[in-house]
Amino acid sequence: MPNTAPLADDPAALRRALIAARFTLDGITECLGPVAAQALHREQRLPADLATRDDASPVATLVRLFALGLPVGVRQLDRALPGWDTARLRAAGMVSVDGSRVRAAYDLRPYGDDDHQWWVVSDLSEVMTGEPLPVDHVLGIGGASTTLASWTPRRRVARALDLGTGCGVQALHLTGHAEHIVATDTSARALEIASWNAALNGCDWDLRRGSLFRPVGGETFDLIVSNPPFVITPRAEGVPTYEYRDGGKVGDGIVRSLIRELPNRLNPGGVAQLLANWEVPEGKDWRDVVGAWFDRTGLDAWVVQRDTQDPAEYAELWSGDGGLRSGAEGFEQLYAAWLRDFEQRGIAEVGFGVVTVQLPERRRRPWRELIEVTGPVQSPMGPAIDAGLRARTWLAEAGEQGLLDSHLTVAADVTEERHGRPGAEDPSVIVIRQGGGLRRAFKVDTAMAAFVSVCDGELSTGQALAAIASLLEVPDDELVRGALPVIRDLVADGLLTTNKEN
């Protein structure tokens, strides 16, 4: 695997060679076409294999070698990467050579966002090797890592921590808006690969080994991101513990431990963004279970449940995650171990979601919101998360009177839907819908629809509600009591905005 020697062997030259070979996101899409390129993102290799079999271009050669795990010829690779040829890649530990054929020792592929182009080294997947994963496997770019990257707010910060960095995907994103980046992992192999990725992309990270917050001592941060080893794995004999997914605690203990420590690790106003699984026992509501994690922490908490699975679904997913498939030797034993574990502990379902945490800058009662959103959301979600944090903080600090005094404006992406019986004079259902963000939809009454319609920044909230109460001939205080909770939700999720949120 990469060691200290290749890092001194001019990784910037390798980066330039990859660019010259068009081994970039755009170059691969042009080579494969959009259908095969999207299939490759889903780890389906056949379309890309078919698209590159008769293509001798440098980008096709590199796709076959590093993204598909297929052998290529030594001369073919030498032509694809002049200056970083087969011999040099072999010396760096990136490939193995058997006669005239070369095989990748690692997955290497381009990755990026709207503003950055990176390359990420990771271990070969089971799709590429045809074998179950070793327990020290280092994941590359996957659905969880891209979800976390999408949901992380990108405000400028002085100090950021990537807890459980793996191959370094989150640290790459942090380079665009954090002055100093600390990245930790329990896996020595992960940190070695992360150091290679830092060098390959011209980044400077402070890499440290250890569990959770142990490597950072008493240091604090403005932003903490974590895709922790949150998988709920039976602590039973014969069940393998994968470093990239299993935190070693019973149930969802690893995430609970992480959250409990956050008040001591965040600077005032600091934010933590993480992914998590949580167990929901029989007869319990997930909001009560996860909400209890934040009791007496003083943290603002915003949790969005994105998916749920019953015990069998969860067992099927993670029994096969390491490369075992239904019918393979050992699969049923692992499946049964998961089912026994859930049954013994009375678990009805497992939730998955995104957790956003903030340490308040001022002494006040922390806000807490736990919601379920299973459909499509804005991509990236980071800007909406940032705006949502600011809106919820403003609501908590402004109080009821501050909200009544505020001048609100309807966001540009908000629409109204009215549904009614044919021929009816009035609608039976009115829905206020958000086009971006979490794409929330709120069923409102006639009074609230009228309020939203006049939110153009001219009248204060209190003035608008008073006018509507007079029009509808209802007491002002009665309308305010019913309207303010809905208005708070609309402001929190960005359907209504005020410049005082900032």
Short mmCIF file of C-alpha atoms in Angstrom, two decimals:
data_model
loop_
_atom_site.label_atom_id
_atom_site.label_comp_id
_atom_site.label_asym_id
_atom_site.label_seq_id
_atom_site.Cartn_x
_atom_site.Cartn_y
_atom_site.Cartn_z
CA MET A 1 0.00 0.00 0.00
CA PRO A 2 1.16 3.62 -0.29
CA ASN A 3 3.99 4.45 2.09
CA THR A 4 6.15 7.45 2.80
CA ALA A 5 8.44 6.86 -0.18
CA PRO A 6 5.96 7.45 -3.04
CA LEU A 7 4.70 10.62 -1.37
CA ALA A 8 8.08 12.18 -2.06
CA ASP A 9 7.98 11.00 -5.67
CA ASP A 10 6.24 14.11 -7.01
CA PRO A 11 2.51 13.29 -6.70
CA ALA A 12 1.84 16.63 -8.40
CA ALA A 13 3.40 15.14 -11.55
CA LEU A 14 1.00 12.20 -11.34
CA ARG A 15 -1.89 14.64 -11.00
CA ARG A 16 -0.73 16.48 -14.12
CA ALA A 17 -0.41 13.17 -15.99
CA LEU A 18 -3.96 12.18 -15.04
CA ILE A 19 -5.25 15.51 -16.32
CA ALA A 20 -3.29 15.15 -19.57
CA ALA A 21 -4.80 11.68 -20.04
CA ARG A 22 -8.31 13.17 -19.59
CA PHE A 23 -8.83 10.91 -16.56
CA THR A 24 -11.23 13.48 -15.14
CA LEU A 25 -14.97 13.50 -14.44
CA ASP A 26 -15.69 15.18 -17.77
CA GLY A 27 -13.17 13.04 -19.64
CA ILE A 28 -14.65 9.80 -18.34
CA THR A 29 -18.19 10.87 -19.20
CA GLU A 30 -17.09 11.77 -22.73
CA CYS A 31 -15.31 8.43 -23.07
CA LEU A 32 -18.10 6.23 -21.70
CA GLY A 33 -21.19 8.23 -22.52
CA PRO A 34 -23.70 9.28 -19.84
CA VAL A 35 -25.41 5.88 -19.46
CA ALA A 36 -22.24 3.86 -18.86
CA ALA A 37 -20.77 6.62 -16.69
CA GLN A 38 -23.84 6.61 -14.43
CA ALA A 39 -23.77 2.82 -14.28
CA LEU A 40 -20.15 2.99 -13.14
CA HIS A 41 -21.17 5.36 -10.34
CA ARG A 42 -23.57 2.60 -9.22
CA GLU A 43 -20.69 0.06 -9.29
CA GLN A 44 -22.11 -1.63 -12.40
CA ARG A 45 -19.05 -2.34 -14.53
CA LEU A 46 -20.40 -4.03 -17.66
CA PRO A 47 -21.55 -0.90 -19.60
CA ALA A 48 -18.15 0.76 -19.05
CA ASP A 49 -16.36 -2.48 -19.96
CA LEU A 50 -18.24 -2.69 -23.25
CA ALA A 51 -17.63 1.01 -23.97
CA THR A 52 -13.84 0.72 -23.53
CA ARG A 53 -12.95 -2.74 -24.90
CA ASP A 54 -11.91 -1.45 -28.30
CA ASP A 55 -10.78 1.99 -27.17
CA ALA A 56 -7.00 2.48 -26.87
CA SER A 57 -7.20 6.09 -25.67
CA PRO A 58 -5.38 7.01 -22.44
CA VAL A 59 -8.62 7.68 -20.55
CA ALA A 60 -10.13 4.33 -21.61
CA THR A 61 -6.96 2.54 -20.48
CA LEU A 62 -7.07 4.18 -17.07
CA VAL A 63 -10.79 3.51 -16.68
CA ARG A 64 -10.24 -0.19 -17.38
CA LEU A 65 -7.27 -0.40 -15.01
CA PHE A 66 -8.27 1.73 -12.03
CA ALA A 67 -12.09 1.97 -12.16
CA LEU A 68 -12.98 -1.48 -13.52
CA GLY A 69 -10.11 -3.50 -12.07
CA LEU A 70 -9.31 -5.11 -15.44
CA PRO A 71 -5.78 -5.87 -16.69
CA VAL A 72 -4.15 -3.70 -19.31
CA GLY A 73 -0.90 -4.04 -21.24
CA VAL A 74 2.36 -2.55 -19.95
CA ARG A 75 2.96 -0.63 -23.19
CA GLN A 76 -0.65 0.52 -23.21
CA LEU A 77 -0.28 1.96 -19.70
CA ASP A 78 3.09 3.55 -20.52
CA ARG A 79 1.44 5.40 -23.42
CA ALA A 80 -1.46 6.49 -21.21
CA LEU A 81 0.72 8.04 -18.50
CA PRO A 82 4.03 9.20 -19.93
CA GLY A 83 6.29 10.33 -17.11
CA TRP A 84 4.36 8.22 -14.59
CA ASP A 85 4.69 4.90 -16.42
CA THR A 86 4.22 1.33 -15.26
CA ALA A 87 7.57 1.11 -13.48
CA ARG A 88 6.91 4.24 -11.48
CA LEU A 89 3.36 3.19 -10.57
CA ARG A 90 4.68 -0.20 -9.51
CA ALA A 91 7.33 1.39 -7.31
CA ALA A 92 4.58 3.48 -5.69
CA GLY A 93 2.59 0.31 -4.96
CA MET A 94 -0.30 1.38 -7.18
CA VAL A 95 -0.11 -1.56 -9.62
CA SER A 96 1.23 -5.11 -9.89
CA VAL A 97 2.85 -6.51 -13.03
CA ASP A 98 2.67 -10.07 -14.35
CA GLY A 99 4.65 -10.37 -17.56
CA SER A 100 3.16 -7.93 -20.03
CA ARG A 101 -0.04 -7.38 -18.04
CA VAL A 102 -0.70 -4.78 -15.37
CA ARG A 103 -3.36 -4.90 -12.65
CA ALA A 104 -4.40 -2.15 -10.27
CA ALA A 105 -3.54 -2.64 -6.62
CA TYR A 106 -5.93 0.18 -5.70
CA ASP A 107 -9.00 1.90 -7.00
CA LEU A 108 -8.15 5.36 -8.35
CA ARG A 109 -10.78 7.63 -9.83
CA PRO A 110 -11.62 11.31 -10.23
CA TYR A 111 -14.07 12.95 -7.87
CA GLY A 112 -15.24 16.50 -7.38
CA ASP A 113 -17.92 19.12 -6.93
CA ASP A 114 -18.84 22.30 -8.80
CA ASP A 115 -15.60 24.00 -7.77
CA HIS A 116 -13.03 21.20 -7.36
CA GLN A 117 -11.47 18.31 -9.27
CA TRP A 118 -9.81 15.65 -7.11
CA TRP A 119 -8.59 12.06 -7.41
CA VAL A 120 -9.29 9.47 -4.73
CA VAL A 121 -7.32 6.31 -3.99
CA SER A 122 -9.05 3.51 -2.06
CA ASP A 123 -9.01 -0.25 -1.80
CA LEU A 124 -10.41 -2.35 -4.63
CA SER A 125 -14.07 -3.20 -4.11
CA GLU A 126 -15.43 -6.74 -3.99
CA VAL A 127 -16.96 -6.07 -7.41
CA MET A 128 -13.43 -5.61 -8.78
CA THR A 129 -11.76 -8.48 -6.89
CA GLY A 130 -14.61 -10.99 -6.88
CA GLU A 131 -13.79 -11.77 -3.24
CA PRO A 132 -15.16 -10.79 0.20
CA LEU A 133 -13.59 -7.69 1.70
CA PRO A 134 -10.83 -7.90 4.31
CA VAL A 135 -11.74 -6.40 7.69
CA ASP A 136 -9.26 -3.53 7.20
CA HIS A 137 -10.77 -2.56 3.82
CA VAL A 138 -10.71 1.19 3.11
CA LEU A 139 -13.81 2.39 1.29
CA GLY A 140 -13.70 4.84 -1.58
CA ILE A 141 -16.46 7.17 -2.71
CA GLY A 142 -19.84 5.75 -1.72
CA GLY A 143 -23.41 6.79 -1.13
CA ALA A 144 -22.88 7.62 2.54
CA SER A 145 -19.80 9.77 1.93
CA THR A 146 -21.46 11.75 -0.88
CA THR A 147 -24.59 12.23 1.25
CA LEU A 148 -22.56 13.67 4.11
CA ALA A 149 -20.60 15.90 1.74
CA SER A 150 -23.84 17.17 0.22
CA TRP A 151 -25.46 18.00 3.59
CA THR A 152 -22.45 19.71 5.20
CA PRO A 153 -22.67 23.53 5.40
CA ARG A 154 -19.70 25.20 3.71
CA ARG A 155 -19.35 28.36 5.78
CA ARG A 156 -15.75 29.53 6.29
CA VAL A 157 -14.16 28.10 9.46
CA ALA A 158 -10.77 28.28 11.13
CA ARG A 159 -10.58 24.70 12.46
CA ALA A 160 -12.38 21.61 11.16
CA LEU A 161 -12.29 17.97 12.24
CA ASP A 162 -13.02 15.00 9.99
CA LEU A 163 -13.70 12.24 12.52
CA GLY A 164 -13.36 8.80 10.92
CA THR A 165 -11.84 10.11 7.72
CA GLY A 166 -11.37 6.79 5.90
CA CYS A 167 -9.73 7.59 2.58
CA GLY A 168 -10.25 11.33 3.18
CA VAL A 169 -13.32 12.26 1.11
CA GLN A 170 -14.74 14.69 3.69
CA ALA A 171 -11.31 16.23 4.27
CA LEU A 172 -11.10 16.98 0.55
CA HIS A 173 -14.32 18.97 0.75
CA LEU A 174 -13.13 20.77 3.88
CA THR A 175 -10.09 22.11 2.00
CA GLY A 176 -12.35 24.60 0.25
CA HIS A 177 -13.49 26.41 3.40
CA ALA A 178 -11.41 25.38 6.45
CA GLU A 179 -8.05 26.92 7.32
CA HIS A 180 -6.80 23.96 9.38
CA ILE A 181 -8.03 20.37 9.01
CA VAL A 182 -7.53 17.54 11.48
CA ALA A 183 -8.54 14.09 10.20
CA THR A 184 -8.66 11.01 12.44
CA ASP A 185 -9.31 7.31 12.10
CA THR A 186 -8.81 4.14 14.12
CA SER A 187 -7.41 2.40 11.03
CA ALA A 188 -3.72 2.77 10.27
CA ARG A 189 -4.41 1.60 6.73
CA ALA A 190 -7.08 4.28 6.23
CA LEU A 191 -4.73 7.01 7.43
CA GLU A 192 -2.00 5.77 5.10
CA ILE A 193 -4.34 5.96 2.12
CA ALA A 194 -5.67 9.34 3.30
CA SER A 195 -2.10 10.64 3.37
CA TRP A 196 -1.66 9.53 -0.24
CA ASN A 197 -4.87 11.30 -1.24
CA ALA A 198 -3.77 14.46 0.53
CA ALA A 199 -0.46 14.43 -1.36
CA LEU A 200 -2.10 13.53 -4.68
CA ASN A 201 -4.46 16.50 -4.38
CA GLY A 202 -1.98 18.98 -2.96
CA CYS A 203 -3.66 19.14 0.45
CA ASP A 204 -2.20 19.58 3.93
CA TRP A 205 -4.08 17.61 6.64
CA ASP A 206 -3.16 16.87 10.23
CA LEU A 207 -3.72 13.09 10.27
CA ARG A 208 -4.04 11.34 13.64
CA ARG A 209 -4.87 7.79 14.71
CA GLY A 210 -7.33 6.87 17.45
CA SER A 211 -10.97 6.28 18.38
CA LEU A 212 -13.53 9.08 18.42
CA PHE A 213 -12.06 12.21 20.10
CA ARG A 214 -9.05 10.62 21.76
CA PRO A 215 -6.56 11.81 19.09
CA VAL A 216 -7.52 15.48 19.56
CA GLY A 217 -7.18 15.71 23.34
CA GLY A 218 -8.89 18.86 24.59
CA GLU A 219 -8.93 20.68 21.24
CA THR A 220 -12.12 22.31 19.97
CA PHE A 221 -13.38 22.97 16.45
CA ASP A 222 -15.69 25.23 14.47
CA LEU A 223 -16.92 22.34 12.29
CA ILE A 224 -16.91 18.59 12.88
CA VAL A 225 -17.96 16.20 10.13
CA SER A 226 -18.24 12.47 10.64
CA ASN A 227 -19.33 9.43 8.71
CA PRO A 228 -18.72 7.26 11.78
CA PRO A 229 -18.74 3.45 11.84
CA PHE A 230 -22.44 3.55 12.71
CA VAL A 231 -23.53 0.11 11.47
CA ILE A 232 -25.36 -1.87 14.15
CA THR A 233 -23.47 -5.16 14.15
CA PRO A 234 -24.05 -8.11 16.52
CA ARG A 235 -21.26 -8.45 19.04
CA ALA A 236 -21.20 -12.22 18.60
CA GLU A 237 -18.57 -14.85 17.82
CA GLY A 238 -18.09 -15.42 14.11
CA VAL A 239 -19.38 -11.99 13.06
CA PRO A 240 -16.55 -10.03 11.41
CA THR A 241 -15.85 -6.46 12.51
CA TYR A 242 -15.04 -4.23 9.57
CA GLU A 243 -13.01 -1.16 10.47
CA TYR A 244 -14.86 1.09 8.04
CA ARG A 245 -18.36 0.37 9.37
CA ASP A 246 -18.31 -1.20 12.87
CA GLY A 247 -17.59 0.94 15.91
CA GLY A 248 -17.36 -1.96 18.37
CA LYS A 249 -20.24 -0.88 20.64
CA VAL A 250 -23.60 -2.57 21.14
CA GLY A 251 -26.46 -1.19 19.06
CA ASP A 252 -26.18 2.51 18.21
CA GLY A 253 -23.80 3.20 21.08
CA ILE A 254 -21.03 4.65 18.89
CA VAL A 255 -23.19 7.56 17.69
CA ARG A 256 -24.65 8.19 21.15
CA SER A 257 -21.12 8.40 22.56
CA LEU A 258 -20.05 10.78 19.81
CA ILE A 259 -22.98 13.14 20.37
CA ARG A 260 -22.55 13.18 24.14
CA GLU A 261 -18.98 14.40 23.70
CA LEU A 262 -19.77 17.14 21.17
CA PRO A 263 -20.44 19.93 23.73
CA ASN A 264 -16.80 19.62 24.82
CA ARG A 265 -15.44 19.57 21.25
CA LEU A 266 -17.28 22.42 19.54
CA ASN A 267 -16.46 26.10 19.80
CA PRO A 268 -19.45 28.35 20.60
CA GLY A 269 -21.47 28.60 17.39
CA GLY A 270 -19.70 25.50 16.06
CA VAL A 271 -21.53 22.89 14.00
CA ALA A 272 -21.27 19.11 13.75
CA GLN A 273 -22.65 17.22 10.76
CA LEU A 274 -22.86 13.43 10.86
CA LEU A 275 -24.65 10.36 9.58
CA ALA A 276 -26.20 7.81 11.92
CA ASN A 277 -28.26 4.69 12.40
CA TRP A 278 -30.57 4.42 15.39
CA GLU A 279 -32.46 1.51 16.89
CA VAL A 280 -36.16 1.87 17.66
CA PRO A 281 -37.40 -0.63 20.27
CA GLU A 282 -40.88 -2.13 20.13
CA GLY A 283 -43.51 0.41 21.14
CA LYS A 284 -41.18 3.41 20.89
CA ASP A 285 -41.14 6.40 18.55
CA TRP A 286 -37.80 7.20 16.88
CA ARG A 287 -38.11 10.86 17.85
CA ASP A 288 -38.18 9.97 21.54
CA VAL A 289 -35.23 7.60 21.16
CA VAL A 290 -32.96 9.98 19.24
CA GLY A 291 -34.19 13.08 21.08
CA ALA A 292 -33.00 11.57 24.37
CA TRP A 293 -29.43 11.55 23.02
CA PHE A 294 -29.42 15.35 23.33
CA ASP A 295 -30.92 15.67 26.82
CA ARG A 296 -28.76 17.86 29.08
CA THR A 297 -26.17 18.44 26.36
CA GLY A 298 -27.08 22.09 25.72
CA LEU A 299 -26.86 21.40 21.99
CA ASP A 300 -29.19 22.57 19.24
CA ALA A 301 -30.23 19.45 17.33
CA TRP A 302 -31.77 18.99 13.89
CA VAL A 303 -32.27 15.36 12.90
CA VAL A 304 -33.74 14.27 9.57
CA GLN A 305 -34.73 10.61 9.28
CA ARG A 306 -34.21 9.58 5.66
CA ASP A 307 -35.02 5.86 5.73
CA THR A 308 -36.14 2.98 7.94
CA GLN A 309 -35.62 -0.77 7.71
CA ASP A 310 -37.10 -3.67 9.60
CA PRO A 311 -34.65 -6.12 11.24
CA ALA A 312 -34.68 -8.52 8.28
CA GLU A 313 -34.01 -5.76 5.73
CA TYR A 314 -31.16 -4.42 7.82
CA ALA A 315 -29.67 -7.90 8.30
CA GLU A 316 -29.84 -8.61 4.56
CA LEU A 317 -28.09 -5.35 3.71
CA TRP A 318 -25.17 -5.66 6.09
CA SER A 319 -24.72 -9.43 5.92
CA GLY A 320 -23.95 -8.96 2.24
CA ASP A 321 -22.03 -5.69 2.56
CA GLY A 322 -18.61 -7.29 2.86
CA GLY A 323 -19.00 -9.19 -0.41
CA LEU A 324 -21.12 -12.13 0.73
CA ARG A 325 -24.29 -12.67 -1.24
CA SER A 326 -27.43 -14.64 -0.53
CA GLY A 327 -26.60 -18.31 -0.99
CA ALA A 328 -22.88 -17.85 -0.35
CA GLU A 329 -21.22 -19.79 2.42
CA GLY A 330 -21.57 -17.91 5.67
CA PHE A 331 -24.32 -15.54 4.55
CA GLU A 332 -27.15 -17.28 6.38
CA GLN A 333 -25.10 -17.53 9.58
CA LEU A 334 -24.51 -13.79 9.56
CA TYR A 335 -28.14 -13.09 8.67
CA ALA A 336 -29.30 -15.23 11.61
CA ALA A 337 -26.86 -13.49 13.98
CA TRP A 338 -28.36 -10.11 13.13
CA LEU A 339 -31.92 -11.37 13.58
CA ARG A 340 -31.10 -12.96 16.96
CA ASP A 341 -29.43 -9.78 18.16
CA PHE A 342 -32.39 -7.58 17.25
CA GLU A 343 -34.89 -10.04 18.73
CA GLN A 344 -33.01 -10.38 22.02
CA ARG A 345 -32.91 -6.61 22.44
CA GLY A 346 -36.50 -6.00 21.28
CA ILE A 347 -35.66 -3.85 18.24
CA ALA A 348 -38.57 -3.15 15.89
CA GLU A 349 -36.78 -1.10 13.23
CA VAL A 350 -33.62 0.80 12.41
CA GLY A 351 -33.60 4.38 11.19
CA PHE A 352 -31.01 6.15 9.09
CA GLY A 353 -30.57 9.87 8.88
CA VAL A 354 -28.55 13.04 8.97
CA VAL A 355 -27.78 14.75 12.27
CA THR A 356 -26.95 18.46 12.45
CA VAL A 357 -25.77 19.80 15.81
CA GLN A 358 -24.86 23.31 16.94
CA LEU A 359 -23.38 24.60 20.19
CA PRO A 360 -25.20 27.89 20.91
CA GLU A 361 -23.08 31.01 21.04
CA ARG A 362 -25.24 32.55 23.77
CA ARG A 363 -26.84 31.14 26.90
CA ARG A 364 -30.37 30.17 25.93
CA ARG A 365 -32.65 27.17 25.74
CA PRO A 366 -31.44 24.95 22.89
CA TRP A 367 -33.80 24.19 20.04
CA ARG A 368 -34.52 20.65 18.87
CA GLU A 369 -36.22 19.41 15.71
CA LEU A 370 -36.65 15.81 14.57
CA ILE A 371 -38.47 15.25 11.29
CA GLU A 372 -38.86 12.55 8.66
CA VAL A 373 -38.15 13.39 5.01
CA THR A 374 -37.83 10.32 2.80
CA GLY A 375 -38.23 11.87 -0.64
CA PRO A 376 -35.81 13.77 -2.88
CA VAL A 377 -34.14 16.89 -1.47
CA GLN A 378 -32.05 19.74 -2.84
CA SER A 379 -28.56 18.83 -4.00
CA PRO A 380 -26.29 19.94 -2.51
CA MET A 381 -28.18 20.35 0.76
CA GLY A 382 -25.39 22.28 2.49
CA PRO A 383 -26.72 25.77 1.64
CA ALA A 384 -30.18 24.82 2.93
CA ILE A 385 -28.69 23.36 6.11
CA ASP A 386 -26.68 26.53 6.69
CA ALA A 387 -29.75 28.71 6.13
CA GLY A 388 -31.85 26.42 8.33
CA LEU A 389 -29.37 26.67 11.18
CA ARG A 390 -29.39 30.45 10.99
CA ALA A 391 -33.21 30.60 10.78
CA ARG A 392 -33.75 28.28 13.74
CA THR A 393 -31.16 30.14 15.79
CA TRP A 394 -32.84 33.45 14.98
CA LEU A 395 -36.24 32.02 16.01
CA ALA A 396 -34.82 30.75 19.31
CA GLU A 397 -33.23 34.10 20.13
CA ALA A 398 -35.98 36.38 18.83
CA GLY A 399 -38.82 34.69 20.69
CA GLU A 400 -42.51 35.18 20.03
CA GLN A 401 -42.39 38.97 20.10
CA GLY A 402 -39.42 39.06 17.74
CA LEU A 403 -41.33 36.89 15.28
CA LEU A 404 -44.41 39.14 15.53
CA ASP A 405 -42.24 42.20 14.88
CA SER A 406 -40.42 40.61 11.93
CA HIS A 407 -41.08 41.44 8.28
CA LEU A 408 -41.23 38.20 6.30
CA THR A 409 -40.91 37.50 2.59
CA VAL A 410 -42.00 34.42 0.66
CA ALA A 411 -39.02 32.55 -0.79
CA ALA A 412 -38.79 32.41 -4.57
CA ASP A 413 -39.18 28.61 -4.71
CA VAL A 414 -42.50 28.50 -2.82
CA THR A 415 -45.75 27.59 -4.60
CA GLU A 416 -49.34 27.20 -3.48
CA GLU A 417 -51.67 24.36 -4.45
CA ARG A 418 -55.45 24.40 -4.01
CA HIS A 419 -57.65 21.34 -4.30
CA GLY A 420 -61.41 21.13 -4.05
CA ARG A 421 -64.50 19.27 -5.12
CA PRO A 422 -65.70 20.09 -8.65
CA GLY A 423 -68.02 23.09 -8.51
CA ALA A 424 -67.13 23.94 -4.90
CA GLU A 425 -66.72 27.65 -4.18
CA ASP A 426 -63.82 27.21 -1.72
CA PRO A 427 -60.89 24.77 -1.78
CA SER A 428 -60.95 21.87 0.66
CA VAL A 429 -57.15 21.58 0.76
CA ILE A 430 -54.48 24.30 0.50
CA VAL A 431 -50.82 23.27 0.38
CA ILE A 432 -47.79 25.56 0.63
CA ARG A 433 -44.88 23.73 -1.03
CA GLN A 434 -41.14 24.35 -1.07
CA GLY A 435 -39.22 23.72 -4.29
CA GLY A 436 -35.72 23.50 -2.77
CA GLY A 437 -34.26 22.58 0.60
CA LEU A 438 -36.05 19.63 2.18
CA ARG A 439 -38.96 20.20 -0.22
CA ARG A 440 -41.39 20.48 2.67
CA ALA A 441 -45.13 20.76 2.09
CA PHE A 442 -47.50 22.31 4.63
CA LYS A 443 -51.25 21.89 4.62
CA VAL A 444 -52.67 25.25 5.73
CA ASP A 445 -56.04 26.83 6.35
CA THR A 446 -57.49 29.89 4.62
CA ALA A 447 -56.07 32.30 7.20
CA MET A 448 -52.52 30.97 6.85
CA ALA A 449 -52.77 30.97 3.05
CA ALA A 450 -53.83 34.62 3.25
CA PHE A 451 -50.90 35.40 5.55
CA VAL A 452 -48.35 33.82 3.22
CA SER A 453 -49.82 35.69 0.27
CA VAL A 454 -49.14 39.08 1.93
CA CYS A 455 -45.58 38.27 3.04
CA ASP A 456 -43.72 40.76 0.87
CA GLY A 457 -41.66 42.42 3.60
CA GLU A 458 -43.97 45.44 4.00
CA LEU A 459 -46.13 44.51 6.98
CA SER A 460 -44.81 42.98 10.17
CA THR A 461 -46.08 39.52 11.08
CA GLY A 462 -48.22 40.99 13.84
CA GLN A 463 -49.72 43.63 11.56
CA ALA A 464 -50.54 41.08 8.87
CA LEU A 465 -52.19 38.69 11.34
CA ALA A 466 -54.23 41.54 12.86
CA ALA A 467 -55.50 42.55 9.41
CA ILE A 468 -56.44 38.97 8.54
CA ALA A 469 -58.20 38.50 11.92
CA SER A 470 -60.26 41.60 11.25
CA LEU A 471 -61.15 40.39 7.75
CA LEU A 472 -62.18 36.95 9.02
CA GLU A 473 -63.91 38.43 12.09
CA VAL A 474 -62.00 36.33 14.61
CA PRO A 475 -60.18 37.51 17.77
CA ASP A 476 -56.58 38.59 17.18
CA ASP A 477 -55.15 36.46 19.98
CA GLU A 478 -56.98 33.35 18.75
CA LEU A 479 -55.55 33.72 15.26
CA VAL A 480 -52.05 34.43 16.57
CA ARG A 481 -52.08 31.32 18.80
CA GLY A 482 -52.97 29.11 15.86
CA ALA A 483 -50.74 30.82 13.31
CA LEU A 484 -47.41 31.29 15.11
CA PRO A 485 -46.40 27.59 15.29
CA VAL A 486 -47.00 27.24 11.55
CA ILE A 487 -45.14 30.47 10.80
CA ARG A 488 -42.20 29.23 12.87
CA ASP A 489 -42.04 26.06 10.78
CA LEU A 490 -42.23 28.03 7.53
CA VAL A 491 -39.41 30.32 8.66
CA ALA A 492 -37.30 27.43 9.99
CA ASP A 493 -37.42 25.58 6.68
CA GLY A 494 -36.90 28.67 4.55
CA LEU A 495 -40.35 29.07 2.97
CA LEU A 496 -40.52 32.47 4.67
CA THR A 497 -37.38 34.51 5.15
CA THR A 498 -36.26 37.57 7.08
CA ASN A 499 -32.99 39.40 6.72
CA LYS A 500 -32.74 39.44 10.52
CA GLU A 501 -31.93 35.69 10.43
CA ASN A 502 -28.39 36.64 9.42
#
